[in-house]
CSV table of N, CA and C in Angstrom, one decimal:
chain,number,residue,atom,x,y,z
X,5,MET,N,86.2,119.1,85.3
X,5,MET,CA,86.1,119.3,83.7
X,5,MET,C,87.1,118.5,82.9
X,6,VAL,N,86.8,117.7,81.7
X,6,VAL,CA,88.0,116.9,80.7
X,6,VAL,C,88.3,117.7,79.9
X,7,ALA,N,89.1,117.9,79.6
X,7,ALA,CA,90.1,118.9,78.4
X,7,ALA,C,89.4,118.2,76.9
X,8,ALA,N,89.0,119.0,75.6
X,8,ALA,CA,88.8,118.2,74.7
X,8,ALA,C,89.4,117.7,73.9
X,9,LEU,N,89.4,116.4,73.8
X,9,LEU,CA,90.4,115.6,72.8
X,9,LEU,C,90.9,116.3,71.8
X,10,THR,N,92.6,116.0,71.2
X,10,THR,CA,93.2,116.4,69.9
X,10,THR,C,92.5,115.9,69.1
X,11,PRO,N,92.6,116.0,67.6
X,11,PRO,CA,92.1,115.2,66.5
X,11,PRO,C,93.1,113.5,66.6
X,12,GLU,N,94.3,113.8,67.0
X,12,GLU,CA,95.1,112.6,67.2
X,12,GLU,C,94.5,111.7,68.4
X,13,GLN,N,94.4,112.2,69.6
X,13,GLN,CA,93.8,111.6,70.6
X,13,GLN,C,92.2,110.8,70.7
X,14,GLN,N,91.6,111.5,69.9
X,14,GLN,CA,90.2,111.0,69.4
X,14,GLN,C,90.5,109.8,68.5
X,15,LEU,N,91.2,109.9,67.5
X,15,LEU,CA,91.5,108.8,66.3
X,15,LEU,C,92.1,108.0,67.7
X,16,VAL,N,93.2,107.7,68.5
X,16,VAL,CA,93.5,106.9,68.9
X,16,VAL,C,92.4,106.3,69.8
X,17,GLY,N,91.8,107.0,70.8
X,17,GLY,CA,90.5,106.6,71.0
X,17,GLY,C,89.7,105.7,70.6
X,18,ASN,N,89.3,106.0,69.4
X,18,ASN,CA,88.5,105.0,68.5
X,18,ASN,C,89.1,103.7,68.4
X,19,ASP,N,90.5,103.8,68.2
X,19,ASP,CA,91.2,102.6,68.0
X,19,ASP,C,91.2,101.7,69.1
X,20,PHE,N,91.0,102.3,70.0
X,20,PHE,CA,91.3,101.9,71.5
X,20,PHE,C,90.0,100.9,71.2
X,21,LYS,N,88.5,101.8,71.1
X,21,LYS,CA,87.2,101.3,71.5
X,21,LYS,C,87.1,100.3,70.4
X,22,ARG,N,87.4,100.1,69.3
X,22,ARG,CA,87.5,99.2,68.1
X,22,ARG,C,88.0,97.8,68.8
X,23,ASN,N,88.8,97.8,69.6
X,23,ASN,CA,90.1,96.8,70.0
X,23,ASN,C,89.4,96.4,71.1
X,24,LYS,N,88.3,96.2,71.8
X,24,LYS,CA,87.4,96.1,72.5
X,24,LYS,C,87.7,94.6,72.7
X,25,GLY,N,88.0,94.0,73.8
X,25,GLY,CA,87.9,92.2,73.9
X,25,GLY,C,89.2,91.5,73.1
X,26,LYS,N,90.4,92.4,72.5
X,26,LYS,CA,91.1,92.2,71.9
X,26,LYS,C,92.7,92.8,72.1
X,27,LEU,N,92.7,93.3,73.3
X,27,LEU,CA,94.0,93.8,73.3
X,27,LEU,C,94.9,92.9,74.2
X,28,PRO,N,96.6,93.4,74.0
X,28,PRO,CA,97.4,92.2,74.4
X,28,PRO,C,97.0,92.6,76.1
X,29,TRP,N,97.5,91.7,76.4
X,29,TRP,CA,97.4,91.4,78.5
X,29,TRP,C,98.5,92.4,78.6
X,30,PRO,N,98.7,93.0,79.9
X,30,PRO,CA,99.6,93.8,80.1
X,30,PRO,C,100.8,92.8,80.6
X,31,VAL,N,101.0,91.5,80.8
X,31,VAL,CA,102.1,90.6,80.8
X,31,VAL,C,102.1,89.7,79.8
X,32,GLU,N,103.0,89.2,79.0
X,32,GLU,CA,102.9,88.2,78.1
X,32,GLU,C,102.5,87.0,78.9
X,33,ARG,N,102.6,86.4,80.1
X,33,ARG,CA,102.0,85.4,80.3
X,33,ARG,C,101.4,85.7,82.0
X,34,GLY,N,100.3,85.0,82.9
X,34,GLY,CA,99.9,86.0,84.0
X,34,GLY,C,98.4,84.9,84.5
X,35,MET,N,98.4,85.0,85.3
X,35,MET,CA,97.0,84.5,85.9
X,35,MET,C,96.1,85.9,86.8
X,36,ILE,N,95.1,86.0,86.6
X,36,ILE,CA,94.4,86.8,87.2
X,36,ILE,C,93.8,86.1,88.8
X,37,THR,N,93.9,86.7,89.6
X,37,THR,CA,94.0,86.1,90.7
X,37,THR,C,93.0,87.0,91.5
X,38,ALA,N,92.9,88.1,90.9
X,38,ALA,CA,91.6,88.9,91.9
X,38,ALA,C,90.6,89.7,90.9
X,39,GLY,N,89.4,89.1,90.5
X,39,GLY,CA,88.5,90.3,89.1
X,39,GLY,C,88.1,91.4,89.9
X,40,PHE,N,87.7,92.0,88.4
X,40,PHE,CA,86.8,93.6,89.0
X,40,PHE,C,85.8,93.1,89.7
X,41,GLY,N,85.8,94.4,90.6
X,41,GLY,CA,84.9,94.4,91.4
X,41,GLY,C,84.8,93.4,92.8
X,42,LYS,N,83.6,92.9,93.5
X,42,LYS,CA,83.9,92.6,94.5
X,42,LYS,C,84.2,91.3,94.7
X,43,ASN,N,85.2,91.3,95.5
X,43,ASN,CA,86.0,90.4,96.2
X,43,ASN,C,86.2,90.0,97.3
X,44,GLU,N,86.0,88.6,97.7
X,44,GLU,CA,86.0,88.5,99.2
X,44,GLU,C,87.9,88.3,99.3
X,45,TYR,N,87.9,88.9,101.0
X,45,TYR,CA,89.4,88.7,101.5
X,45,TYR,C,89.4,87.4,101.6
X,46,ALA,N,90.5,86.8,101.1
X,46,ALA,CA,90.9,85.2,101.5
X,46,ALA,C,90.8,85.2,103.1
X,47,GLY,N,90.2,83.8,103.3
X,47,GLY,CA,89.9,83.4,105.3
X,47,GLY,C,89.2,84.3,106.1
X,48,LEU,N,88.9,85.2,105.2
X,48,LEU,CA,87.8,86.2,106.2
X,48,LEU,C,86.8,86.3,105.6
X,49,VAL,N,85.6,85.1,105.9
X,49,VAL,CA,84.2,85.2,105.8
X,49,VAL,C,83.3,86.3,106.2
X,50,GLY,N,82.5,86.5,104.7
X,50,GLY,CA,81.9,87.8,105.3
X,50,GLY,C,82.2,89.0,104.9
X,51,SER,N,84.0,89.2,104.7
X,51,SER,CA,84.7,90.4,104.0
X,51,SER,C,85.3,90.4,102.8
X,52,SER,N,85.2,91.8,102.5
X,52,SER,CA,85.1,91.7,101.0
X,52,SER,C,85.7,93.3,100.6
X,53,TYR,N,86.5,93.5,99.5
X,53,TYR,CA,86.7,94.5,99.1
X,53,TYR,C,86.3,94.8,97.3
X,54,ASN,N,86.1,95.8,96.6
X,54,ASN,CA,86.1,96.3,95.5
X,54,ASN,C,87.4,96.6,95.0
X,55,ASN,N,87.3,95.8,93.8
X,55,ASN,CA,88.5,95.9,92.9
X,55,ASN,C,88.3,97.0,91.8
X,56,ASN,N,88.8,97.8,91.6
X,56,ASN,CA,88.5,99.0,90.4
X,56,ASN,C,89.4,98.2,89.1
X,57,GLY,N,90.0,96.7,89.7
X,57,GLY,CA,90.6,96.5,88.1
X,57,GLY,C,90.7,94.7,88.4
X,58,ILE,N,92.2,94.5,87.9
X,58,ILE,CA,92.2,92.7,88.0
X,58,ILE,C,93.7,92.7,88.5
X,59,ASP,N,93.8,91.8,89.2
X,59,ASP,CA,95.4,91.7,90.0
X,59,ASP,C,95.5,90.7,89.3
X,60,ILE,N,97.2,90.6,88.4
X,60,ILE,CA,98.0,89.2,88.1
X,60,ILE,C,99.1,89.0,88.7
X,61,ASN,N,98.9,87.6,88.4
X,61,ASN,CA,100.0,87.1,89.1
X,61,ASN,C,101.4,86.9,88.3
X,62,THR,N,102.4,86.6,88.3
X,62,THR,CA,103.3,86.4,86.8
X,62,THR,C,104.7,85.9,87.7
X,63,THR,N,105.2,85.4,86.7
X,63,THR,CA,107.1,85.1,87.0
X,63,THR,C,107.5,86.3,87.2
X,64,PRO,N,108.6,86.1,88.6
X,64,PRO,CA,109.3,87.1,88.8
X,64,PRO,C,110.1,87.8,87.5
X,65,GLY,N,109.9,89.2,87.5
X,65,GLY,CA,111.1,89.8,86.7
X,65,GLY,C,110.3,90.4,85.3
X,66,THR,N,108.8,89.7,85.2
X,66,THR,CA,108.2,89.9,84.0
X,66,THR,C,107.9,91.4,83.8
X,67,LYS,N,108.2,91.6,82.5
X,67,LYS,CA,108.0,93.2,82.2
X,67,LYS,C,106.5,93.1,81.9
X,68,VAL,N,105.9,94.5,82.5
X,68,VAL,CA,105.0,95.0,81.8
X,68,VAL,C,104.6,95.9,80.6
X,69,ARG,N,103.8,95.5,79.8
X,69,ARG,CA,103.7,96.5,78.6
X,69,ARG,C,102.6,97.4,78.3
X,70,ALA,N,102.5,98.0,77.7
X,70,ALA,CA,101.1,98.9,77.4
X,70,ALA,C,100.5,97.8,76.7
X,71,VAL,N,99.1,98.1,76.9
X,71,VAL,CA,98.0,97.3,75.9
X,71,VAL,C,98.1,98.0,74.6
X,72,PHE,N,98.3,99.4,74.5
X,72,PHE,CA,97.5,100.0,73.5
X,72,PHE,C,98.7,101.0,73.2
X,73,GLU,N,98.7,101.7,71.7
X,73,GLU,CA,99.4,102.9,72.1
X,73,GLU,C,99.2,104.3,72.8
X,74,GLY,N,99.6,104.7,73.4
X,74,GLY,CA,99.0,106.2,73.8
X,74,GLY,C,100.2,107.3,74.4
X,75,GLU,N,99.8,107.9,75.0
X,75,GLU,CA,100.9,109.0,75.5
X,75,GLU,C,100.9,108.7,77.4
X,76,VAL,N,102.1,108.6,77.9
X,76,VAL,CA,101.9,108.1,79.3
X,76,VAL,C,101.3,109.8,79.8
X,77,THR,N,100.5,109.8,80.8
X,77,THR,CA,100.1,111.3,81.2
X,77,THR,C,100.7,111.5,82.8
X,78,LYS,N,100.9,109.8,83.3
X,78,LYS,CA,101.6,110.5,85.0
X,78,LYS,C,102.6,109.2,85.0
X,79,VAL,N,103.3,109.6,85.9
X,79,VAL,CA,104.4,107.9,86.8
X,79,VAL,C,104.2,108.9,88.0
X,80,PHE,N,104.0,107.8,88.7
X,80,PHE,CA,103.7,108.2,90.4
X,80,PHE,C,104.2,106.8,91.2
X,81,ALA,N,104.4,107.5,92.2
X,81,ALA,CA,104.6,105.9,93.8
X,81,ALA,C,102.9,106.0,94.6
X,82,ILE,N,103.0,105.1,94.6
X,82,ILE,CA,101.9,105.1,95.8
X,82,ILE,C,102.6,104.0,97.2
X,83,LEU,N,102.6,104.4,98.2
X,83,LEU,CA,103.1,103.9,99.5
X,83,LEU,C,102.1,102.2,99.4
X,84,GLY,N,103.5,101.4,99.6
X,84,GLY,CA,102.5,99.9,99.7
X,84,GLY,C,102.0,99.1,97.8
X,85,ALA,N,102.2,100.1,96.9
X,85,ALA,CA,101.9,99.9,95.8
X,85,ALA,C,103.0,100.4,94.5
X,86,ASN,N,104.2,100.7,94.9
X,86,ASN,CA,105.3,100.8,93.9
X,86,ASN,C,104.7,101.9,93.2
X,87,TYR,N,105.4,101.8,91.8
X,87,TYR,CA,105.1,102.9,91.1
X,87,TYR,C,103.8,102.7,90.2
X,88,THR,N,102.8,103.4,89.7
X,88,THR,CA,101.9,103.3,89.1
X,88,THR,C,102.2,104.1,87.1
X,89,VAL,N,101.6,104.0,86.4
X,89,VAL,CA,101.7,104.5,85.2
X,89,VAL,C,100.6,104.7,84.3
X,90,LEU,N,100.4,105.7,84.2
X,90,LEU,CA,98.8,106.1,83.5
X,90,LEU,C,98.9,106.3,82.0
X,91,ILE,N,98.4,106.0,81.1
X,91,ILE,CA,98.3,106.3,79.9
X,91,ILE,C,96.9,106.3,78.6
X,92,ARG,N,97.3,107.6,78.7
X,92,ARG,CA,95.3,108.0,78.0
X,92,ARG,C,95.8,107.6,75.9
X,93,HIS,N,94.3,106.7,76.1
X,93,HIS,CA,94.2,106.3,74.8
X,93,HIS,C,93.0,107.3,74.6
X,94,GLY,N,92.9,108.5,74.0
X,94,GLY,CA,92.0,108.8,73.4
X,94,GLY,C,91.2,109.2,74.8
X,95,GLU,N,89.4,109.0,75.0
X,95,GLU,CA,88.9,109.4,76.2
X,95,GLU,C,89.3,108.4,77.1
X,96,TYR,N,89.8,107.1,76.5
X,96,TYR,CA,90.5,106.0,77.6
X,96,TYR,C,91.3,106.1,78.5
X,97,LEU,N,91.8,105.5,79.6
X,97,LEU,CA,93.3,105.3,80.2
X,97,LEU,C,93.1,103.9,80.4
X,98,SER,N,94.3,103.5,80.5
X,98,SER,CA,94.8,102.2,81.2
X,98,SER,C,95.7,102.4,82.4
X,99,VAL,N,95.8,101.9,83.5
X,99,VAL,CA,96.5,102.1,84.6
X,99,VAL,C,97.2,100.6,85.0
X,100,TYR,N,98.9,101.1,85.2
X,100,TYR,CA,99.2,99.8,85.4
X,100,TYR,C,100.1,100.1,86.8
X,101,GLN,N,100.2,99.0,87.8
X,101,GLN,CA,100.1,99.5,89.4
X,101,GLN,C,101.0,98.2,89.7
X,102,ASN,N,102.3,99.0,90.5
X,102,ASN,CA,103.0,97.9,91.3
X,102,ASN,C,103.8,97.6,90.6
X,103,LEU,N,104.6,98.6,89.5
X,103,LEU,CA,105.7,98.1,88.7
X,103,LEU,C,106.7,98.9,89.5
X,104,VAL,N,108.1,98.4,89.1
X,104,VAL,CA,109.3,98.4,89.5
X,104,VAL,C,110.1,98.6,88.4
X,105,ASN,N,111.2,99.8,88.6
X,105,ASN,CA,112.2,99.9,87.4
X,105,ASN,C,111.6,100.4,85.8
X,106,VAL,N,110.8,101.5,86.3
X,106,VAL,CA,110.0,102.0,85.3
X,106,VAL,C,110.5,102.7,84.3
X,107,ARG,N,110.2,102.3,83.0
X,107,ARG,CA,111.5,102.8,82.2
X,107,ARG,C,110.7,104.1,80.7
X,108,VAL,N,109.4,104.7,81.4
X,108,VAL,CA,108.3,105.5,80.6
X,108,VAL,C,108.5,106.6,82.1
X,109,LYS,N,108.2,108.1,81.2
X,109,LYS,CA,108.4,109.6,81.7
X,109,LYS,C,106.7,110.0,81.4
X,110,THR,N,106.8,111.0,81.8
X,110,THR,CA,105.1,111.7,81.5
X,110,THR,C,105.4,112.3,80.2
X,111,GLY,N,104.5,112.1,79.3
X,111,GLY,CA,104.6,113.0,78.3
X,111,GLY,C,105.2,111.8,77.1
X,112,ASP,N,105.7,110.6,77.7
X,112,ASP,CA,106.6,109.9,76.8
X,112,ASP,C,105.0,108.6,75.8
X,113,LYS,N,105.1,108.7,74.3
X,113,LYS,CA,104.4,108.2,73.6
X,113,LYS,C,105.1,106.8,73.4
X,114,VAL,N,104.1,106.0,74.0
X,114,VAL,CA,104.3,104.2,73.8
X,114,VAL,C,103.4,103.8,72.7
X,115,LEU,N,104.0,102.6,72.3
X,115,LEU,CA,103.1,102.1,71.5
X,115,LEU,C,102.7,100.5,72.3
X,116,THR,N,102.0,100.0,71.7
X,116,THR,CA,101.3,98.4,71.8
X,116,THR,C,102.3,97.6,72.3
X,117,LYS,N,102.2,97.0,73.5
X,117,LYS,CA,103.6,95.9,74.2
X,117,LYS,C,104.8,96.9,74.0
X,118,GLU,N,105.0,98.4,74.3
X,118,GLU,CA,106.3,98.8,74.8
X,118,GLU,C,106.4,98.5,76.0
X,119,VAL,N,107.5,98.1,76.2
X,119,VAL,CA,108.0,97.8,78.2
X,119,VAL,C,107.6,99.2,79.0
X,120,LEU,N,106.9,99.1,80.0
X,120,LEU,CA,106.4,100.1,80.8
X,120,LEU,C,107.4,99.9,82.0
X,121,GLY,N,107.7,98.6,82.2
X,121,GLY,CA,108.4,98.3,83.6
X,121,GLY,C,108.4,97.3,83.7
X,122,GLU,N,108.8,96.5,85.1
X,122,GLU,CA,108.5,95.4,85.8
X,122,GLU,C,107.9,95.1,86.7
X,123,ALA,N,106.9,93.6,86.7
X,123,ALA,CA,106.0,93.5,88.0
X,123,ALA,C,106.8,93.4,89.4
X,124,PHE,N,106.0,93.8,90.2
X,124,PHE,CA,107.2,93.9,91.9
X,124,PHE,C,106.7,92.3,91.8
X,125,THR,N,107.9,91.8,92.3
X,125,THR,CA,108.2,90.3,93.0
X,125,THR,C,107.9,90.4,94.4
X,126,ASP,N,106.9,89.8,94.7
X,126,ASP,CA,107.0,89.4,96.0
X,126,ASP,C,108.0,88.5,96.6
X,127,ASN,N,109.2,89.1,97.0
X,127,ASN,CA,110.1,87.5,97.5
X,127,ASN,C,110.0,86.6,98.4
X,128,ASP,N,108.5,86.6,99.2
X,128,ASP,CA,108.2,85.9,100.1
X,128,ASP,C,107.6,84.8,99.4
X,129,GLN,N,106.6,85.0,98.2
X,129,GLN,CA,105.8,84.1,97.5
X,129,GLN,C,106.4,84.0,96.2
X,130,GLN,N,107.7,84.4,95.7
X,130,GLN,CA,108.4,84.4,94.3
X,130,GLN,C,107.6,84.4,93.2
X,131,VAL,N,106.7,86.0,93.6
X,131,VAL,CA,105.7,85.8,92.5
X,131,VAL,C,105.9,87.1,91.7
X,132,GLY,N,105.6,87.4,90.5
X,132,GLY,CA,105.2,88.7,90.3
X,132,GLY,C,104.1,89.4,90.1
X,133,MET,N,103.6,90.7,90.6
X,133,MET,CA,102.4,90.6,90.6
X,133,MET,C,101.7,92.6,90.1
X,134,VAL,N,100.7,92.3,89.2
X,134,VAL,CA,101.0,93.4,88.7
X,134,VAL,C,99.3,94.1,88.6
X,135,HIS,N,98.6,95.4,89.0
X,135,HIS,CA,97.6,95.3,89.3
X,135,HIS,C,97.4,96.3,88.0
X,136,PHE,N,96.2,96.4,87.3
X,136,PHE,CA,95.9,96.5,85.8
X,136,PHE,C,94.3,97.5,85.8
X,137,GLU,N,94.0,98.7,85.3
X,137,GLU,CA,92.9,98.9,85.3
X,137,GLU,C,92.8,99.7,84.0
X,138,VAL,N,91.1,99.4,83.5
X,138,VAL,CA,90.6,100.5,82.0
X,138,VAL,C,89.6,101.4,82.4
X,139,TRP,N,89.6,102.8,82.2
X,139,TRP,CA,88.7,103.7,82.6
X,139,TRP,C,88.1,104.4,81.3
X,140,GLN,N,87.1,105.0,81.1
X,140,GLN,CA,87.0,106.0,80.2
X,140,GLN,C,86.5,107.5,81.0
X,141,GLU,N,87.3,108.0,81.2
X,141,GLU,CA,87.3,109.1,81.5
X,141,GLU,C,87.2,109.0,83.3
X,142,ARG,N,86.3,108.9,83.6
X,142,ARG,CA,85.8,108.9,85.3
X,142,ARG,C,85.1,107.4,85.7
X,143,ASN,N,85.2,106.6,84.4
X,143,ASN,CA,84.0,105.5,84.4
X,143,ASN,C,85.1,104.3,84.7
X,144,ILE,N,85.1,103.4,85.5
X,144,ILE,CA,85.9,102.0,85.8
X,144,ILE,C,85.4,101.4,84.8
X,145,LEU,N,86.0,100.7,84.1
X,145,LEU,CA,85.5,99.8,83.3
X,145,LEU,C,86.1,98.4,83.8
X,146,ASN,N,85.6,97.0,83.2
X,146,ASN,CA,86.1,96.0,83.7
X,146,ASN,C,87.3,95.6,82.4
X,147,PRO,N,88.5,95.5,83.2
X,147,PRO,CA,89.6,95.0,82.2
X,147,PRO,C,89.3,93.9,81.6
X,148,GLU,N,88.5,92.8,82.2
X,148,GLU,CA,88.8,91.6,81.8
X,148,GLU,C,87.8,91.3,80.1
X,149,ASP,N,87.3,92.9,79.7
X,149,ASP,CA,85.9,92.8,78.9
X,149,ASP,C,87.1,93.6,77.6
X,150,TRP,N,88.2,93.6,78.1
X,150,TRP,CA,88.8,94.8,76.8
X,150,TRP,C,90.1,93.8,76.7
X,151,ILE,N,91.0,93.1,77.1
X,151,ILE,CA,91.7,92.1,77.2
X,151,ILE,C,91.5,90.8,76.7
X,152,SER,N,92.5,90.6,75.5
X,152,SER,CA,91.9,89.0,74.8
X,152,SER,C,92.0,88.0,75.5
X,153,LYS,N,90.9,86.9,75.5
X,153,LYS,CA,90.7,85.8,76.1
X,153,LYS,C,91.6,85.0,76.1
C-alpha cells in the first residue's frame, strides 16, 4: 500500500507530470547505449534482457544530476552496480544507479540539476556509465519519454 501524498508532494508530482518530455538528462552529456525494454545481449544472437530504464555512457568523472526537484527517499549500494539514489517527485520516482562519490542522503531535498554524485567510470573502457529509471509508484515508465530530446 502506498502512503497518501502530502499537499507539497502532490504539487511536485503534478509539476513533474507537466514536464514530461522536457526534463533535463541526468548527465550534462551522454549517449544512450541500452534503451528501455527488451535489449539483445551484444554478440549473443537470440539472447535478450529487459531493461527497466536506460543506460547512458558519458565521459569519466561526469556528475549525475537530479532531473527534477524532490526528496531523496533512499540511497543504497547494490553489489556490482555501486550506489543507487531514489528521488520522490510526488507520485513519481526517479532512480539513478551506478553512482560513486554520492553527495546526498535520505531525507535531503534536491533541486533540478543538483549533483547527486558521479557516474561510475569503467577503467578498462575509460567511459562513465549511469543507469536511469522513472517510475509512477510501482509502474515502470520509459525514461526516454520524460527527458528532453
